[in-house]
N, CA and C of each residue as an Amber inpcrd file, in Angstrom:
protein
   504
  -4.6690000   1.2910000  16.0490000  -4.6810000   1.2140000  17.4790000
  -4.2310000   2.4970000  18.1480000  -3.8910000   3.5250000  17.3780000
  -3.4630000   4.7870000  17.9790000  -4.7060000   5.5890000  18.3660000
  -4.6890000   6.1520000  19.5400000  -5.8380000   6.9220000  20.0270000
  -5.9610000   8.2520000  19.2790000  -7.1900000   8.7250000  19.1650000
  -7.4280000   9.9810000  18.4340000  -6.8460000  11.1940000  19.1490000
  -6.5340000  11.0780000  20.4560000  -5.9260000  12.2010000  21.1600000
  -4.3960000  12.1490000  21.1220000  -3.8340000  11.1920000  20.3840000
  -2.3860000  11.1150000  20.1890000  -1.9090000  12.4010000  19.5040000
  -0.7560000  12.8920000  19.9120000  -0.2220000  14.1560000  19.3930000
  -0.1350000  14.1650000  17.8630000   0.3610000  13.0940000  17.2790000
   0.5300000  13.0370000  15.8210000  -0.8300000  13.0030000  15.1210000
  -1.7760000  12.2570000  15.6750000  -3.1170000  12.2020000  15.0880000
  -3.7710000  13.5730000  15.1830000  -3.6780000  14.2110000  16.3430000
  -4.2630000  15.5410000  16.5180000  -3.6720000  16.5370000  15.5250000
  -2.3710000  16.4740000  15.3140000  -1.7180000  17.3750000  14.3590000
  -2.2140000  17.1000000  12.9400000  -2.3470000  15.8290000  12.5860000
  -2.8720000  15.4890000  11.2620000  -4.2930000  15.9750000  11.0650000
  -5.1190000  15.8380000  12.1030000  -6.5040000  16.3200000  12.0220000
  -6.5180000  17.8340000  11.8520000  -5.6930000  18.5400000  12.6210000
  -5.6400000  20.0020000  12.5010000  -5.2660000  20.4210000  11.0800000
  -4.2750000  19.7630000  10.4950000  -3.8650000  20.0840000   9.1250000
  -4.9790000  19.7640000   8.1250000  -5.6560000  18.6340000   8.3170000
  -6.7440000  18.2580000   7.4170000  -7.8970000  19.2560000   7.4960000
  -8.2210000  19.6850000   8.7020000  -9.2840000  20.6730000   8.8850000
  -8.8830000  21.9980000   8.2420000  -7.6400000  22.4000000   8.4410000
  -7.1630000  23.6540000   7.8430000  -7.2370000  23.5960000   6.3170000
  -6.7850000  22.4800000   5.7320000  -6.8300000  22.3710000   4.2660000
  -8.2720000  22.3680000   3.7600000  -9.1520000  21.6740000   4.4810000
 -10.5210000  21.5370000   3.9900000 -11.3860000  22.7620000   4.2800000
 -10.8990000  23.6990000   5.0910000 -11.6970000  24.8890000   5.3840000
 -11.0370000  26.1900000   4.9660000  -9.7090000  26.2470000   4.9910000
  -9.0420000  27.5390000   4.7560000  -8.1170000  27.5370000   3.5490000
  -7.1080000  26.6840000   3.5760000  -6.0610000  26.7740000   2.5560000
  -6.4080000  26.0410000   1.2730000  -7.2740000  25.0530000   1.3490000
  -7.6540000  24.3080000   0.1540000  -6.6030000  23.2910000  -0.2480000
  -6.8700000  22.6530000  -1.3640000  -6.0020000  21.6090000  -1.9030000
  -5.4450000  22.1020000  -3.2250000  -4.1200000  22.3030000  -3.2360000
  -3.4570000  22.7990000  -4.4430000  -2.1460000  22.0510000  -4.6280000
  -1.5900000  22.2040000  -5.8100000  -0.2740000  21.6630000  -6.0540000
  -0.2880000  20.1990000  -6.4500000   0.8870000  19.6740000  -6.6290000
   1.0660000  18.3170000  -7.1260000   0.2630000  17.2970000  -6.3310000
   0.2960000  17.3800000  -5.0250000  -0.2640000  16.3170000  -4.1930000
  -1.6840000  16.5920000  -3.7130000  -2.4180000  17.4720000  -4.3830000
  -3.7410000  17.8550000  -3.8990000  -4.6940000  16.6770000  -3.7470000
  -4.6760000  15.7180000  -4.6550000  -5.5800000  14.5680000  -4.5510000
  -5.0740000  13.5730000  -3.5100000  -3.7710000  13.4080000  -3.4220000
  -3.2370000  12.5380000  -2.3790000  -3.6380000  13.0730000  -0.9950000
  -3.4440000  14.3510000  -0.7700000  -3.8020000  14.9550000   0.5090000
  -5.3010000  14.8490000   0.7760000  -6.1140000  15.0990000  -0.2280000
  -7.5670000  15.0080000  -0.0580000  -7.9660000  13.5880000   0.3420000
  -7.3680000  12.5990000  -0.2840000  -7.6880000  11.2100000   0.0360000
  -7.2930000  10.8370000   1.4560000  -6.0890000  11.1950000   1.8460000
  -5.6160000  10.8750000   3.1950000  -6.4290000  11.6550000   4.2290000
  -6.6850000  12.9340000   3.9540000  -7.4790000  13.7390000   4.8940000
  -8.8800000  13.1650000   5.0710000  -9.5110000  12.7690000   3.9760000
 -10.8690000  12.2200000   4.0670000 -10.8850000  10.9430000   4.9000000
  -9.9350000  10.0570000   4.6630000  -9.8890000   8.8170000   5.4380000
  -9.6410000   9.1050000   6.9210000  -8.7530000  10.0470000   7.2220000
  -8.4450000  10.3940000   8.6080000  -9.6720000  10.9880000   9.3070000
 -10.2940000  11.9850000   8.7050000 -11.4230000  12.6510000   9.3470000
 -12.6210000  11.7140000   9.5010000 -12.8390000  10.8580000   8.5090000
 -13.9480000   9.8990000   8.6000000 -13.7320000   8.9270000   9.7500000
 -12.5010000   8.5270000   9.9760000 -12.2150000   7.5590000  11.0340000
 -12.1260000   8.1950000  12.4240000 -11.6850000   9.4410000  12.4980000
 -11.5360000  10.0920000  13.8010000 -12.8930000  10.4900000  14.3770000
 -13.7180000  11.1790000  13.5740000 -15.0430000  11.6050000  14.0610000
 -15.8640000  12.1080000  12.8860000 -16.5330000  11.2050000  12.2220000
 -17.2700000  11.5700000  11.0080000 -18.3830000  12.5710000  11.2860000
 -18.9990000  12.5190000  12.4530000 -20.0600000  13.4860000  12.7690000
 -19.4890000  14.8930000  12.9180000 -18.3920000  15.0140000  13.6090000
 -17.7670000  16.3170000  13.8290000 -17.2310000  16.9080000  12.5210000
 -16.7500000  16.0540000  11.6280000 -16.0800000  16.5450000  10.4210000
 -16.8920000  16.3520000   9.1330000 -18.2040000  16.2300000   9.2590000
 -19.0460000  16.0340000   8.0700000 -18.8770000  17.1620000   7.0610000
 -18.8630000  18.4030000   7.5230000 -18.7140000  19.5490000   6.6120000
 -17.3690000  19.4810000   5.8980000 -16.3260000  19.1310000   6.6300000
 -14.9980000  19.0110000   6.0180000 -14.9820000  17.9050000   4.9760000
 -15.6150000  16.7820000   5.3000000 -15.6580000  15.6570000   4.3550000
 -16.4460000  16.0320000   3.1050000 -17.5010000  16.8080000   3.2570000
 -18.2510000  17.2570000   2.0840000 -17.3830000  18.1700000   1.2170000
 -16.6500000  19.0640000   1.8510000 -15.7600000  19.9550000   1.0890000
 -14.6810000  19.1660000   0.3440000 -14.1440000  18.1610000   0.9980000
 -13.1330000  17.3250000   0.3420000 -13.7600000  16.5860000  -0.8320000
 -14.9150000  15.9740000  -0.6200000 -15.5920000  15.2550000  -1.7110000
 -15.9070000  16.1970000  -2.8610000 -16.3490000  17.4110000  -2.5450000
 -16.6480000  18.3900000  -3.6000000 -15.3920000  18.7260000  -4.3990000
 -14.2750000  18.9380000  -3.7030000 -13.0100000  19.2410000  -4.3960000
 -12.6090000  18.0850000  -5.3050000 -12.6700000  16.8870000  -4.7790000
 -12.2440000  15.7190000  -5.5530000 -13.1280000  15.5580000  -6.7940000
 -14.4200000  15.7030000  -6.6290000 -15.3240000  15.5540000  -7.7790000
 -15.1430000  16.7070000  -8.7750000 -14.8940000  17.9050000  -8.2890000
 -14.7090000  19.0720000  -9.1580000 -13.4250000  18.9690000  -9.9820000
 -12.4020000  18.3230000  -9.4280000 -11.1170000  18.2510000 -10.1320000
 -10.9530000  16.9800000 -10.9640000 -11.9560000  16.1180000 -10.9480000
 -11.8780000  14.9240000 -11.7920000 -11.8920000  15.3570000 -13.2530000
 -11.0660000  14.7380000 -14.0440000 -10.9740000  15.0700000 -15.4660000
 -12.1620000  14.4800000 -16.2230000 -12.4510000  15.0210000 -17.3710000
 -13.5870000  14.5650000 -18.1810000 -13.4870000  13.0810000 -18.5280000
 -12.2600000  12.5530000 -18.6060000 -12.1000000  11.1280000 -18.9510000
 -12.2920000  10.2010000 -17.7470000 -12.4850000  10.7640000 -16.5340000
 -12.7070000   9.9590000 -15.3410000 -11.4960000   9.8160000 -14.4370000
 -10.3510000  10.2950000 -14.8740000  -9.1170000  10.1680000 -14.0920000
  -8.8640000  11.4410000 -13.2800000  -7.8130000  11.3870000 -12.4750000
  -7.2950000  12.5680000 -11.7950000  -5.8190000  12.6710000 -12.1570000
  -5.2810000  13.8720000 -12.0420000  -3.8800000  14.1050000 -12.3490000
  -3.3850000  15.2840000 -11.5200000  -2.0730000  15.4150000 -11.4350000
  -1.4930000  16.5340000 -10.7060000  -1.5600000  17.8260000 -11.5110000
  -1.7850000  17.7320000 -12.8050000  -1.7560000  18.8920000 -13.6970000
  -2.8340000  18.6940000 -14.7590000  -3.7050000  19.6830000 -14.9580000
  -4.7770000  19.5130000 -15.9460000  -4.2630000  19.2550000 -17.3680000
  -3.0060000  19.6050000 -17.6280000  -2.4360000  19.3930000 -18.9650000
  -1.7690000  18.0250000 -19.0990000  -1.5660000  17.3460000 -17.9770000
  -0.8850000  16.0440000 -17.9900000  -1.9070000  14.9230000 -18.1450000
  -1.4800000  13.7920000 -18.6660000  -2.3910000  12.6380000 -18.7680000
  -2.8490000  12.1610000 -17.3960000  -3.9410000  11.3970000 -17.3850000
  -4.4560000  10.8240000 -16.1480000  -3.4180000   9.9340000 -15.4830000
  -3.5840000   9.7630000 -14.1920000  -2.5840000   9.1090000 -13.3510000
  -3.3140000   8.0570000 -12.5070000  -2.9050000   6.8050000 -12.6210000
  -3.5530000   5.7130000 -11.8840000  -3.4540000   5.9360000 -10.3780000
  -2.3180000   6.3710000  -9.8990000  -2.1200000   6.5640000  -8.4680000
  -3.0590000   7.6380000  -7.9220000  -3.1140000   8.7730000  -8.5860000
  -4.0100000   9.8370000  -8.1230000  -5.4760000   9.4400000  -8.2730000
  -5.7810000   8.6840000  -9.2840000  -7.1480000   8.2140000  -9.4460000
  -7.5270000   7.3220000  -8.2690000  -6.5980000   6.4880000  -7.8280000
  -6.8380000   5.6640000  -6.6420000  -7.1710000   6.5470000  -5.4370000
  -6.4050000   7.5820000  -5.2000000  -6.6340000   8.4350000  -4.0360000
  -7.9010000   9.2750000  -4.1830000  -8.2670000   9.6460000  -5.4020000
  -9.5400000  10.3220000  -5.6100000 -10.7010000   9.4440000  -5.1920000
 -10.6560000   8.1840000  -5.5960000 -11.7270000   7.2480000  -5.2360000
 -11.6870000   6.9300000  -3.7420000 -10.5040000   6.8300000  -3.1490000
 -10.4230000   6.6040000  -1.7010000 -11.0640000   7.7590000  -0.9290000
 -10.8650000   8.9940000  -1.3920000 -11.4970000  10.1480000  -0.7390000
 -13.0130000  10.0530000  -0.8340000 -13.5160000   9.6950000  -2.0110000
 -14.9650000   9.5870000  -2.1930000 -15.5320000   8.4320000  -1.3720000
 -14.7860000   7.3400000  -1.2760000 -15.2120000   6.1950000  -0.4780000
 -15.3370000   6.5950000   1.0010000 -14.3100000   7.2820000   1.5100000
 -14.3480000   7.7110000   2.9120000 -15.5500000   8.6120000   3.1560000
 -15.7990000   9.5280000   2.2440000 -16.9390000  10.4390000   2.4030000
 -18.2570000   9.6710000   2.3340000 -18.3910000   8.8110000   1.3530000
 -19.6520000   8.1020000   1.1610000 -19.9580000   7.1540000   2.3190000
 -18.9350000   6.5060000   2.8650000 -19.1960000   5.5260000   3.9190000
 -19.6710000   6.1600000   5.2100000 -19.5240000   7.4830000   5.3610000
 -20.0360000   8.1560000   6.5510000 -21.2460000   9.0280000   6.2290000
 -21.8150000   8.8350000   5.0400000 -23.0670000   9.4960000   4.6990000
 -22.9730000  10.7760000   3.9110000 -21.7870000  11.1760000   3.5010000
 -21.6450000  12.3650000   2.6620000 -22.0410000  11.9830000   1.2390000
 -22.9250000  12.7580000   0.6040000 -23.3490000  12.4210000  -0.7540000
 -22.1840000  12.4890000  -1.7550000 -22.1010000  11.4620000  -2.5700000
 -21.0910000  11.3790000  -3.6260000 -21.8160000  11.0450000  -4.9190000
 -21.4420000  11.7050000  -5.9820000 -22.0490000  11.4520000  -7.2790000
 -21.5360000  10.1100000  -7.8220000 -22.4310000   9.1670000  -8.0240000
 -22.0480000   7.8560000  -8.5380000 -21.3390000   7.9270000  -9.8710000
 -21.6270000   8.9610000 -10.6640000 -20.9690000   9.1220000 -11.9650000
 -19.4560000   9.2670000 -11.8080000 -19.0240000   9.9340000 -10.7500000
 -17.5820000  10.0950000 -10.5250000 -16.9170000   8.7340000 -10.3350000
 -17.5620000   7.8590000  -9.5800000 -17.0260000   6.5150000  -9.3590000
 -17.0710000   5.6880000 -10.6410000 -18.1840000   5.7660000 -11.3420000
 -18.3390000   5.0150000 -12.5870000 -17.3290000   5.4760000 -13.6370000
 -17.1540000   6.7960000 -13.7550000 -16.1920000   7.3350000 -14.7280000
 -14.7620000   6.9160000 -14.4020000 -14.4160000   6.9050000 -13.1100000
 -13.0630000   6.4800000 -12.7220000 -12.8420000   5.0170000 -13.0890000
 -13.8210000   4.1720000 -12.7830000 -13.6910000   2.7440000 -13.1210000
 -13.6210000   2.5460000 -14.6300000 -14.4400000   3.2690000 -15.3760000
 -14.4260000   3.1450000 -16.8440000 -13.0720000   3.5800000 -17.4070000
 -12.5140000   4.6550000 -16.8650000 -11.2030000   5.1060000 -17.3390000
 -10.1570000   4.0290000 -17.0760000 -10.1520000   3.4910000 -15.8710000
  -9.1790000   2.4500000 -15.5550000  -9.3630000   1.2260000 -16.4500000
 -10.5990000   0.8040000 -16.6490000 -10.8560000  -0.3720000 -17.4970000
 -10.3590000  -0.1520000 -18.9290000 -10.4010000   1.0820000 -19.3900000
  -9.9830000   1.3680000 -20.7690000  -8.4840000   1.5780000 -20.9020000
  -7.7630000   1.6440000 -19.7890000  -6.3420000   2.0080000 -19.8390000
  -5.3910000   0.8990000 -19.4190000  -5.8920000  -0.3010000 -19.2270000
  -5.0140000  -1.4030000 -18.8440000  -4.0750000  -1.7940000 -19.9750000
  -2.9510000  -2.3640000 -19.6260000  -1.9880000  -2.8630000 -20.6080000
  -2.3720000  -4.2720000 -21.0540000  -1.7960000  -4.7140000 -22.1360000
  -2.0890000  -6.0270000 -22.6980000  -1.7580000  -7.1890000 -21.7820000
  -0.8840000  -6.9660000 -20.8020000  -0.5190000  -8.0410000 -19.8690000
  -1.4790000  -8.1260000 -18.6860000  -2.5390000  -7.3090000 -18.7140000
  -3.5210000  -7.3260000 -17.6370000  -3.2140000  -6.3670000 -16.5000000
  -2.1350000  -5.6280000 -16.6120000  -1.7490000  -4.6840000 -15.5570000
  -1.8990000  -3.2450000 -16.0010000  -1.4220000  -2.3440000 -15.1730000
  -1.4920000  -0.9140000 -15.4490000  -0.1480000  -0.2730000 -15.1770000
   0.1460000   0.7700000 -15.9570000   1.2880000   1.6350000 -15.7060000
   0.8400000   2.8830000 -14.9820000   1.7840000   3.6960000 -14.5720000
   1.5130000   4.8970000 -13.7830000   0.6470000   5.9100000 -14.5400000
   1.0750000   6.2980000 -15.7080000   0.2970000   7.1990000 -16.5800000
   0.0310000   6.4380000 -17.8750000  -1.0970000   5.7510000 -17.9370000
  -1.3880000   4.9110000 -19.1070000  -1.2490000   5.6680000 -20.4290000
  -0.6530000   4.9750000 -21.3940000  -0.4670000   5.5540000 -22.7220000
   0.7590000   6.4270000 -22.8530000   1.5580000   6.5120000 -21.7760000
   2.7870000   7.3110000 -21.8170000   3.9400000   6.4610000 -21.3000000
   5.1350000   7.0120000 -21.3830000   6.2890000   6.3410000 -20.7750000
   6.7320000   7.0960000 -19.5200000   5.8010000   7.8180000 -18.9190000
   6.0930000   8.6040000 -17.7200000   5.9220000   7.7620000 -16.4600000
   6.7330000   8.0580000 -15.4660000   6.6020000   7.4340000 -14.1550000
   7.2940000   6.0970000 -14.0500000   7.1640000   5.4880000 -12.8830000
   7.7800000   4.1730000 -12.6600000   7.2940000   3.1680000 -13.7080000
   8.1850000   2.3720000 -14.2110000   7.8350000   1.3820000 -15.2190000
   7.8320000   1.9220000 -16.6350000   7.8910000   3.2390000 -16.7680000
   7.9360000   3.8870000 -18.0890000   6.8540000   3.3560000 -19.0340000
   5.6350000   3.2600000 -18.5220000   4.4950000   2.8020000 -19.3240000
   4.1770000   1.3300000 -19.1540000   5.1470000   0.5580000 -18.7170000
   4.8980000  -0.8650000 -18.4750000   4.1050000  -1.0420000 -17.1870000
   3.4470000  -2.1630000 -17.0850000   2.7020000  -2.4710000 -15.8740000
   3.6550000  -2.6410000 -14.6950000   3.2310000  -2.1280000 -13.5460000
   3.9810000  -2.3440000 -12.3110000   3.0200000  -2.9770000 -11.2990000
   3.5910000  -3.6630000 -10.3350000   2.7640000  -4.2790000  -9.2950000
   1.9310000  -3.2220000  -8.5740000   2.5780000  -2.1090000  -8.1890000
   1.8820000  -1.0730000  -7.4320000   0.6950000  -0.5030000  -8.1980000
   0.8960000  -0.1560000  -9.4490000  -0.1880000   0.4600000 -10.2190000
  -1.2780000  -0.5500000 -10.5720000  -0.8980000  -1.8010000 -10.7500000
  -1.8970000  -2.8370000 -11.0400000  -2.7930000  -3.0610000  -9.8370000
  -2.2030000  -3.1330000  -8.6540000  -3.0030000  -3.2890000  -7.4420000
  -3.8480000  -2.0360000  -7.2130000  -3.2790000  -0.8600000  -7.4430000
  -4.0360000   0.3930000  -7.2740000  -5.2470000   0.4160000  -8.1990000
  -5.0530000   0.0740000  -9.4530000  -6.1510000   0.1080000 -10.4240000
  -7.2060000  -0.9440000 -10.1190000  -6.7770000  -2.1710000  -9.8870000
  -7.7350000  -3.2510000  -9.6140000  -8.5170000  -2.9670000  -8.3280000
  -7.8370000  -2.4940000  -7.3050000  -8.5160000  -2.1580000  -6.0570000
  -9.4960000  -1.0110000  -6.2270000  -9.1230000  -0.0250000  -7.0090000
  -9.9930000   1.1240000  -7.2480000 -11.2430000   0.7110000  -8.0130000
 -11.0770000  -0.1550000  -8.9860000 -12.2390000  -0.6760000  -9.7220000
 -13.1550000  -1.4400000  -8.7630000 -12.5690000  -2.2480000  -7.8920000
 -13.3640000  -3.0170000  -6.9320000 -14.1030000  -2.1110000  -5.9530000
 -13.4500000  -1.0680000  -5.4750000 -14.1040000  -0.1220000  -4.5720000
 -15.2720000   0.5580000  -5.2900000 -15.0250000   1.0240000  -6.5110000
 -16.0900000   1.6740000  -7.2710000 -17.2760000   0.7570000  -7.4880000
 -17.0020000  -0.4880000  -7.8440000 -18.0850000  -1.4510000  -8.0670000
 -18.8790000  -1.6770000  -6.7940000 -18.1770000  -1.8320000  -5.6930000
 -18.8450000  -2.0840000  -4.4210000 -19.6950000  -0.8800000  -3.9980000
 -19.1670000   0.3220000  -4.1680000 -19.9250000   1.5080000  -3.7850000
 -21.1510000   1.7050000  -4.6710000 -21.0380000   1.3420000  -5.9320000
 -22.1580000   1.5270000  -6.8510000 -23.1800000   0.4020000  -6.7920000
 -22.7110000  -0.8320000  -6.5570000 -23.5960000  -1.9940000  -6.6940000
 -23.6820000  -2.8770000  -5.4610000 -22.9040000  -2.6060000  -4.4410000
 -22.8860000  -3.4560000  -3.2620000 -21.9670000  -4.6490000  -3.4810000
 -21.7750000  -5.4490000  -2.4530000 -20.8930000  -6.6060000  -2.5780000
 -21.4110000  -7.5820000  -3.6340000 -20.5060000  -8.2130000  -4.3360000
 -20.9030000  -9.1790000  -5.3590000 -21.7680000 -10.2730000  -4.7200000
 -22.9200000 -10.4910000  -5.2950000 -23.8290000 -11.5050000  -4.7770000
 -24.6690000 -11.0230000  -3.6180000 -24.3930000  -9.8140000  -3.1320000
 -25.1800000  -9.2880000  -2.0200000 -24.9250000 -10.0590000  -0.7400000
 -25.6180000  -9.6970000   0.2790000 -25.4800000 -10.3930000   1.5560000
 -26.2700000 -11.6800000   1.5320000 -25.6910000 -12.7130000   2.0640000
 -26.3940000 -13.9900000   2.1140000 -27.4040000 -13.9720000   3.2460000
 -28.5780000 -14.5100000   2.9580000 -29.6210000 -14.5750000   3.9820000
 -29.4340000 -15.8610000   4.7710000 -29.6990000 -15.7390000   6.0710000
 -29.6060000 -16.9260000   6.9150000 -30.8360000 -17.7760000   6.6860000
 -30.6180000 -19.0860000   6.7080000 -31.7560000 -20.0280000   6.5690000
 -32.5010000 -20.0780000   7.8820000 -33.8250000 -20.1930000   7.7980000
 -34.6580000 -20.2880000   9.0060000 -34.5200000 -21.6230000   9.6530000
């Protein structure tokens, strides 16, 4: 319900535009920032920020790891949280018409499906004892993973069962 001309929103847009055109996305939080920036720019004015959204989508797809995950460090294992934000960035871009490679979404979902714990949940960095829960499933990471899989499925295949047709 906050207007796009609100001071805080305007400042966030300015920072997102600067990152997507000049300074780029670097450091630990590069995927988190890309995801939040993409969602913000898509919601504020997708027509005005199409070029920025394409640059963000390109960065996110370029930094995806070969296994389908994202991480803060190319030497570190994949991270469920960052993978969620990578897919959120691609979702924001795709929903406003920016081309996204379906393979990136499919690879992210496949990675998540292969990294779940035996209890049906996910840890922060699957296969390690790093992060909250020390490898055990946490509520946050389980919701992040399940939601990310659902977003990927919907973007690739549409809603389950498709749209219902009205009877004549």
